[in-house]
Each structure stands twice: as C-alpha cells, then as structure tokens.
Amino acid sequence: MYALIIPASTPFVLLATVMALSWWEDHILPTPPTDSAEAPAEAPLTPAAGSTA
C-alpha cells in the first residue's frame, strides 16, 4: 500500500515545484531595470482614414 503513495503524489509534487519556482522568480530574483526611453509607446486607437466597416 505504501508503494502507491509515491506514484500518486508525483503530480502534486511537480505542481508544487513549478509553483514554488514561479513564486521564486517573481519575488526573489532581481528585476532588470527598465529604461522608459526605450519603452514602446502605444499607438492611439483611431480608425484609418477612408476605411469603412
């Protein structure tokens, strides 16, 4: 019976590992500095001239 615990718990262990790595990446790893001059500006949402829908 105890031999079934490891195969049954494997998906949960893998899920917990992925979630822990995701949390570690978001909270522990340093974020690279963002340069606002290189950030792309969003284009205004205006329809093109002459287009009819």
PDB file of N, CA and C in Angstrom:
ATOM      1  N   MET A   1       0.817  -1.200   0.000  1.00  0.00           N
ATOM      2  CA  MET A   1       0.000   0.000   0.000  1.00  0.00           C
ATOM      3  C   MET A   1       0.863   1.268   0.000  1.00  0.00           C
ATOM      4  N   TYR A   2       1.936   1.253   0.761  1.00  0.00           N
ATOM      5  CA  TYR A   2       2.811   2.425   0.801  1.00  0.00           C
ATOM      6  C   TYR A   2       3.527   2.650  -0.523  1.00  0.00           C
ATOM      7  N   ALA A   3       3.615   1.614  -1.341  1.00  0.00           N
ATOM      8  CA  ALA A   3       4.264   1.761  -2.643  1.00  0.00           C
ATOM      9  C   ALA A   3       3.435   2.621  -3.579  1.00  0.00           C
ATOM     10  N   LEU A   4       2.148   2.801  -3.310  1.00  0.00           N
ATOM     11  CA  LEU A   4       1.293   3.611  -4.159  1.00  0.00           C
ATOM     12  C   LEU A   4       1.350   5.101  -3.827  1.00  0.00           C
ATOM     13  N   ILE A   5       1.938   5.461  -2.712  1.00  0.00           N
ATOM     14  CA  ILE A   5       1.961   6.871  -2.290  1.00  0.00           C
ATOM     15  C   ILE A   5       2.836   7.700  -3.232  1.00  0.00           C
ATOM     16  N   ILE A   6       3.988   7.181  -3.603  1.00  0.00           N
ATOM     17  CA  ILE A   6       4.911   7.952  -4.448  1.00  0.00           C
ATOM     18  C   ILE A   6       4.334   8.183  -5.845  1.00  0.00           C
ATOM     19  N   PRO A   7       3.815   7.174  -6.540  1.00  0.00           N
ATOM     20  CA  PRO A   7       3.239   7.466  -7.854  1.00  0.00           C
ATOM     21  C   PRO A   7       2.010   8.372  -7.780  1.00  0.00           C
ATOM     22  N   ALA A   8       1.224   8.264  -6.741  1.00  0.00           N
ATOM     23  CA  ALA A   8       0.018   9.077  -6.630  1.00  0.00           C
ATOM     24  C   ALA A   8       0.348  10.521  -6.270  1.00  0.00           C
ATOM     25  N   SER A   9       1.420  10.754  -5.544  1.00  0.00           N
ATOM     26  CA  SER A   9       1.753  12.115  -5.121  1.00  0.00           C
ATOM     27  C   SER A   9       2.678  12.838  -6.096  1.00  0.00           C
ATOM     28  N   THR A  10       3.196  12.136  -7.085  1.00  0.00           N
ATOM     29  CA  THR A  10       4.135  12.752  -8.021  1.00  0.00           C
ATOM     30  C   THR A  10       3.565  13.973  -8.737  1.00  0.00           C
ATOM     31  N   PRO A  11       2.341  13.946  -9.276  1.00  0.00           N
ATOM     32  CA  PRO A  11       1.836  15.160  -9.934  1.00  0.00           C
ATOM     33  C   PRO A  11       1.733  16.356  -8.986  1.00  0.00           C
ATOM     34  N   PHE A  12       1.378  16.109  -7.738  1.00  0.00           N
ATOM     35  CA  PHE A  12       1.255  17.198  -6.770  1.00  0.00           C
ATOM     36  C   PHE A  12       2.619  17.759  -6.389  1.00  0.00           C
ATOM     37  N   VAL A  13       3.611  16.909  -6.307  1.00  0.00           N
ATOM     38  CA  VAL A  13       4.968  17.366  -6.014  1.00  0.00           C
ATOM     39  C   VAL A  13       5.495  18.198  -7.177  1.00  0.00           C
ATOM     40  N   LEU A  14       5.249  17.762  -8.401  1.00  0.00           N
ATOM     41  CA  LEU A  14       5.689  18.530  -9.563  1.00  0.00           C
ATOM     42  C   LEU A  14       4.964  19.865  -9.651  1.00  0.00           C
ATOM     43  N   LEU A  15       3.662  19.887  -9.366  1.00  0.00           N
ATOM     44  CA  LEU A  15       2.910  21.126  -9.380  1.00  0.00           C
ATOM     45  C   LEU A  15       3.422  22.085  -8.312  1.00  0.00           C
ATOM     46  N   ALA A  16       3.682  21.589  -7.121  1.00  0.00           N
ATOM     47  CA  ALA A  16       4.217  22.430  -6.053  1.00  0.00           C
ATOM     48  C   ALA A  16       5.595  22.966  -6.421  1.00  0.00           C
ATOM     49  N   THR A  17       6.404  22.167  -7.100  1.00  0.00           N
ATOM     50  CA  THR A  17       7.731  22.620  -7.520  1.00  0.00           C
ATOM     51  C   THR A  17       7.627  23.741  -8.542  1.00  0.00           C
ATOM     52  N   VAL A  18       6.742  23.594  -9.520  1.00  0.00           N
ATOM     53  CA  VAL A  18       6.574  24.629 -10.535  1.00  0.00           C
ATOM     54  C   VAL A  18       6.032  25.909  -9.917  1.00  0.00           C
ATOM     55  N   MET A  19       5.074  25.783  -9.009  1.00  0.00           N
ATOM     56  CA  MET A  19       4.518  26.965  -8.357  1.00  0.00           C
ATOM     57  C   MET A  19       5.559  27.661  -7.478  1.00  0.00           C
ATOM     58  N   ALA A  20       6.388  26.889  -6.799  1.00  0.00           N
ATOM     59  CA  ALA A  20       7.433  27.475  -5.960  1.00  0.00           C
ATOM     60  C   ALA A  20       8.476  28.187  -6.820  1.00  0.00           C
ATOM     61  N   LEU A  21       8.845  27.599  -7.944  1.00  0.00           N
ATOM     62  CA  LEU A  21       9.807  28.254  -8.827  1.00  0.00           C
ATOM     63  C   LEU A  21       9.226  29.529  -9.430  1.00  0.00           C
ATOM     64  N   SER A  22       7.942  29.513  -9.743  1.00  0.00           N
ATOM     65  CA  SER A  22       7.297  30.708 -10.271  1.00  0.00           C
ATOM     66  C   SER A  22       7.288  31.816  -9.229  1.00  0.00           C
ATOM     67  N   TRP A  23       6.958  31.468  -7.986  1.00  0.00           N
ATOM     68  CA  TRP A  23       6.959  32.462  -6.907  1.00  0.00           C
ATOM     69  C   TRP A  23       8.375  32.995  -6.692  1.00  0.00           C
ATOM     70  N   TRP A  24       9.357  32.094  -6.726  1.00  0.00           N
ATOM     71  CA  TRP A  24      10.745  32.496  -6.503  1.00  0.00           C
ATOM     72  C   TRP A  24      11.201  33.441  -7.607  1.00  0.00           C
ATOM     73  N   GLU A  25      10.796  33.155  -8.848  1.00  0.00           N
ATOM     74  CA  GLU A  25      11.177  34.014  -9.959  1.00  0.00           C
ATOM     75  C   GLU A  25      10.550  35.404  -9.811  1.00  0.00           C
ATOM     76  N   ASP A  26       9.303  35.467  -9.336  1.00  0.00           N
ATOM     77  CA  ASP A  26       8.608  36.742  -9.219  1.00  0.00           C
ATOM     78  C   ASP A  26       9.067  37.570  -8.019  1.00  0.00           C
ATOM     79  N   HIS A  27       9.434  36.927  -6.924  1.00  0.00           N
ATOM     80  CA  HIS A  27       9.698  37.657  -5.689  1.00  0.00           C
ATOM     81  C   HIS A  27      11.169  37.725  -5.280  1.00  0.00           C
ATOM     82  N   ILE A  28      11.962  36.760  -5.659  1.00  0.00           N
ATOM     83  CA  ILE A  28      13.339  36.690  -5.174  1.00  0.00           C
ATOM     84  C   ILE A  28      14.335  37.201  -6.202  1.00  0.00           C
ATOM     85  N   LEU A  29      14.170  36.794  -7.460  1.00  0.00           N
ATOM     86  CA  LEU A  29      15.124  37.207  -8.480  1.00  0.00           C
ATOM     87  C   LEU A  29      15.018  38.712  -8.728  1.00  0.00           C
ATOM     88  N   PRO A  30      16.143  39.375  -8.940  1.00  0.00           N
ATOM     89  CA  PRO A  30      16.083  40.817  -9.213  1.00  0.00           C
ATOM     90  C   PRO A  30      15.489  41.083 -10.593  1.00  0.00           C
ATOM     91  N   THR A  31      14.752  42.151 -10.689  1.00  0.00           N
ATOM     92  CA  THR A  31      14.180  42.520 -11.975  1.00  0.00           C
ATOM     93  C   THR A  31      15.156  43.444 -12.695  1.00  0.00           C
ATOM     94  N   PRO A  32      15.303  43.285 -13.996  1.00  0.00           N
ATOM     95  CA  PRO A  32      16.211  44.173 -14.732  1.00  0.00           C
ATOM     96  C   PRO A  32      15.640  45.581 -14.772  1.00  0.00           C
ATOM     97  N   PRO A  33      16.494  46.577 -14.743  1.00  0.00           N
ATOM     98  CA  PRO A  33      15.978  47.963 -14.792  1.00  0.00           C
ATOM     99  C   PRO A  33      15.340  48.237 -16.145  1.00  0.00           C
ATOM    100  N   THR A  34      14.226  48.925 -16.101  1.00  0.00           N
ATOM    101  CA  THR A  34      13.535  49.266 -17.345  1.00  0.00           C
ATOM    102  C   THR A  34      13.844  50.705 -17.698  1.00  0.00           C
ATOM    103  N   ASP A  35      14.218  50.914 -18.938  1.00  0.00           N
ATOM    104  CA  ASP A  35      14.525  52.253 -19.416  1.00  0.00           C
ATOM    105  C   ASP A  35      13.282  52.791 -20.106  1.00  0.00           C
ATOM    106  N   SER A  36      12.718  53.863 -19.562  1.00  0.00           N
ATOM    107  CA  SER A  36      11.461  54.368 -20.099  1.00  0.00           C
ATOM    108  C   SER A  36      11.640  54.968 -21.499  1.00  0.00           C
ATOM    109  N   ALA A  37      12.855  55.345 -21.865  1.00  0.00           N
ATOM    110  CA  ALA A  37      13.081  55.922 -23.189  1.00  0.00           C
ATOM    111  C   ALA A  37      12.947  54.859 -24.270  1.00  0.00           C
ATOM    112  N   GLU A  38      13.244  53.599 -23.940  1.00  0.00           N
ATOM    113  CA  GLU A  38      13.172  52.536 -24.926  1.00  0.00           C
ATOM    114  C   GLU A  38      11.828  51.831 -24.922  1.00  0.00           C
ATOM    115  N   ALA A  39      10.947  52.190 -24.001  1.00  0.00           N
ATOM    116  CA  ALA A  39       9.647  51.538 -23.947  1.00  0.00           C
ATOM    117  C   ALA A  39       8.810  51.983 -25.139  1.00  0.00           C
ATOM    118  N   PRO A  40       8.193  51.045 -25.828  1.00  0.00           N
ATOM    119  CA  PRO A  40       7.385  51.427 -26.992  1.00  0.00           C
ATOM    120  C   PRO A  40       6.116  52.156 -26.561  1.00  0.00           C
ATOM    121  N   ALA A  41       5.824  53.212 -27.243  1.00  0.00           N
ATOM    122  CA  ALA A  41       4.613  53.969 -26.939  1.00  0.00           C
ATOM    123  C   ALA A  41       3.436  53.311 -27.642  1.00  0.00           C
ATOM    124  N   GLU A  42       2.298  53.310 -26.984  1.00  0.00           N
ATOM    125  CA  GLU A  42       1.120  52.707 -27.591  1.00  0.00           C
ATOM    126  C   GLU A  42       0.522  53.668 -28.608  1.00  0.00           C
ATOM    127  N   ALA A  43       0.125  53.117 -29.730  1.00  0.00           N
ATOM    128  CA  ALA A  43      -0.488  53.923 -30.773  1.00  0.00           C
ATOM    129  C   ALA A  43      -1.931  54.200 -30.389  1.00  0.00           C
ATOM    130  N   PRO A  44      -2.418  55.391 -30.694  1.00  0.00           N
ATOM    131  CA  PRO A  44      -3.828  55.677 -30.372  1.00  0.00           C
ATOM    132  C   PRO A  44      -4.756  54.821 -31.214  1.00  0.00           C
ATOM    133  N   LEU A  45      -5.876  54.473 -30.638  1.00  0.00           N
ATOM    134  CA  LEU A  45      -6.819  53.594 -31.327  1.00  0.00           C
ATOM    135  C   LEU A  45      -7.785  54.432 -32.174  1.00  0.00           C
ATOM    136  N   THR A  46      -7.280  54.924 -33.286  1.00  0.00           N
ATOM    137  CA  THR A  46      -8.123  55.693 -34.211  1.00  0.00           C
ATOM    138  C   THR A  46      -8.246  54.903 -35.501  1.00  0.00           C
ATOM    139  N   PRO A  47      -9.415  54.913 -36.111  1.00  0.00           N
ATOM    140  CA  PRO A  47      -9.560  54.165 -37.374  1.00  0.00           C
ATOM    141  C   PRO A  47      -8.768  54.817 -38.498  1.00  0.00           C
ATOM    142  N   ALA A  48      -8.341  54.032 -39.426  1.00  0.00           N
ATOM    143  CA  ALA A  48      -7.566  54.545 -40.551  1.00  0.00           C
ATOM    144  C   ALA A  48      -8.468  55.381 -41.440  1.00  0.00           C
ATOM    145  N   ALA A  49      -7.874  56.368 -42.101  1.00  0.00           N
ATOM    146  CA  ALA A  49      -8.641  57.251 -42.957  1.00  0.00           C
ATOM    147  C   ALA A  49      -9.178  56.500 -44.155  1.00  0.00           C
ATOM    148  N   GLY A  50     -10.453  56.682 -44.454  1.00  0.00           N
ATOM    149  CA  GLY A  50     -11.036  56.067 -45.625  1.00  0.00           C
ATOM    150  C   GLY A  50     -11.525  54.654 -45.396  1.00  0.00           C
ATOM    151  N   SER A  51     -11.340  54.104 -44.228  1.00  0.00           N
ATOM    152  CA  SER A  51     -11.801  52.730 -44.013  1.00  0.00           C
ATOM    153  C   SER A  51     -13.232  52.768 -43.485  1.00  0.00           C
ATOM    154  N   THR A  52     -14.047  51.933 -44.056  1.00  0.00           N
ATOM    155  CA  THR A  52     -15.436  51.840 -43.605  1.00  0.00           C
ATOM    156  C   THR A  52     -15.705  50.416 -43.177  1.00  0.00           C
ATOM    157  N   ALA A  53     -16.367  50.281 -42.066  1.00  0.00           N
ATOM    158  CA  ALA A  53     -16.626  48.939 -41.569  1.00  0.00           C
ATOM    159  C   ALA A  53     -18.106  48.660 -41.500  1.00  0.00           C
TER     160      ALA A  53
END
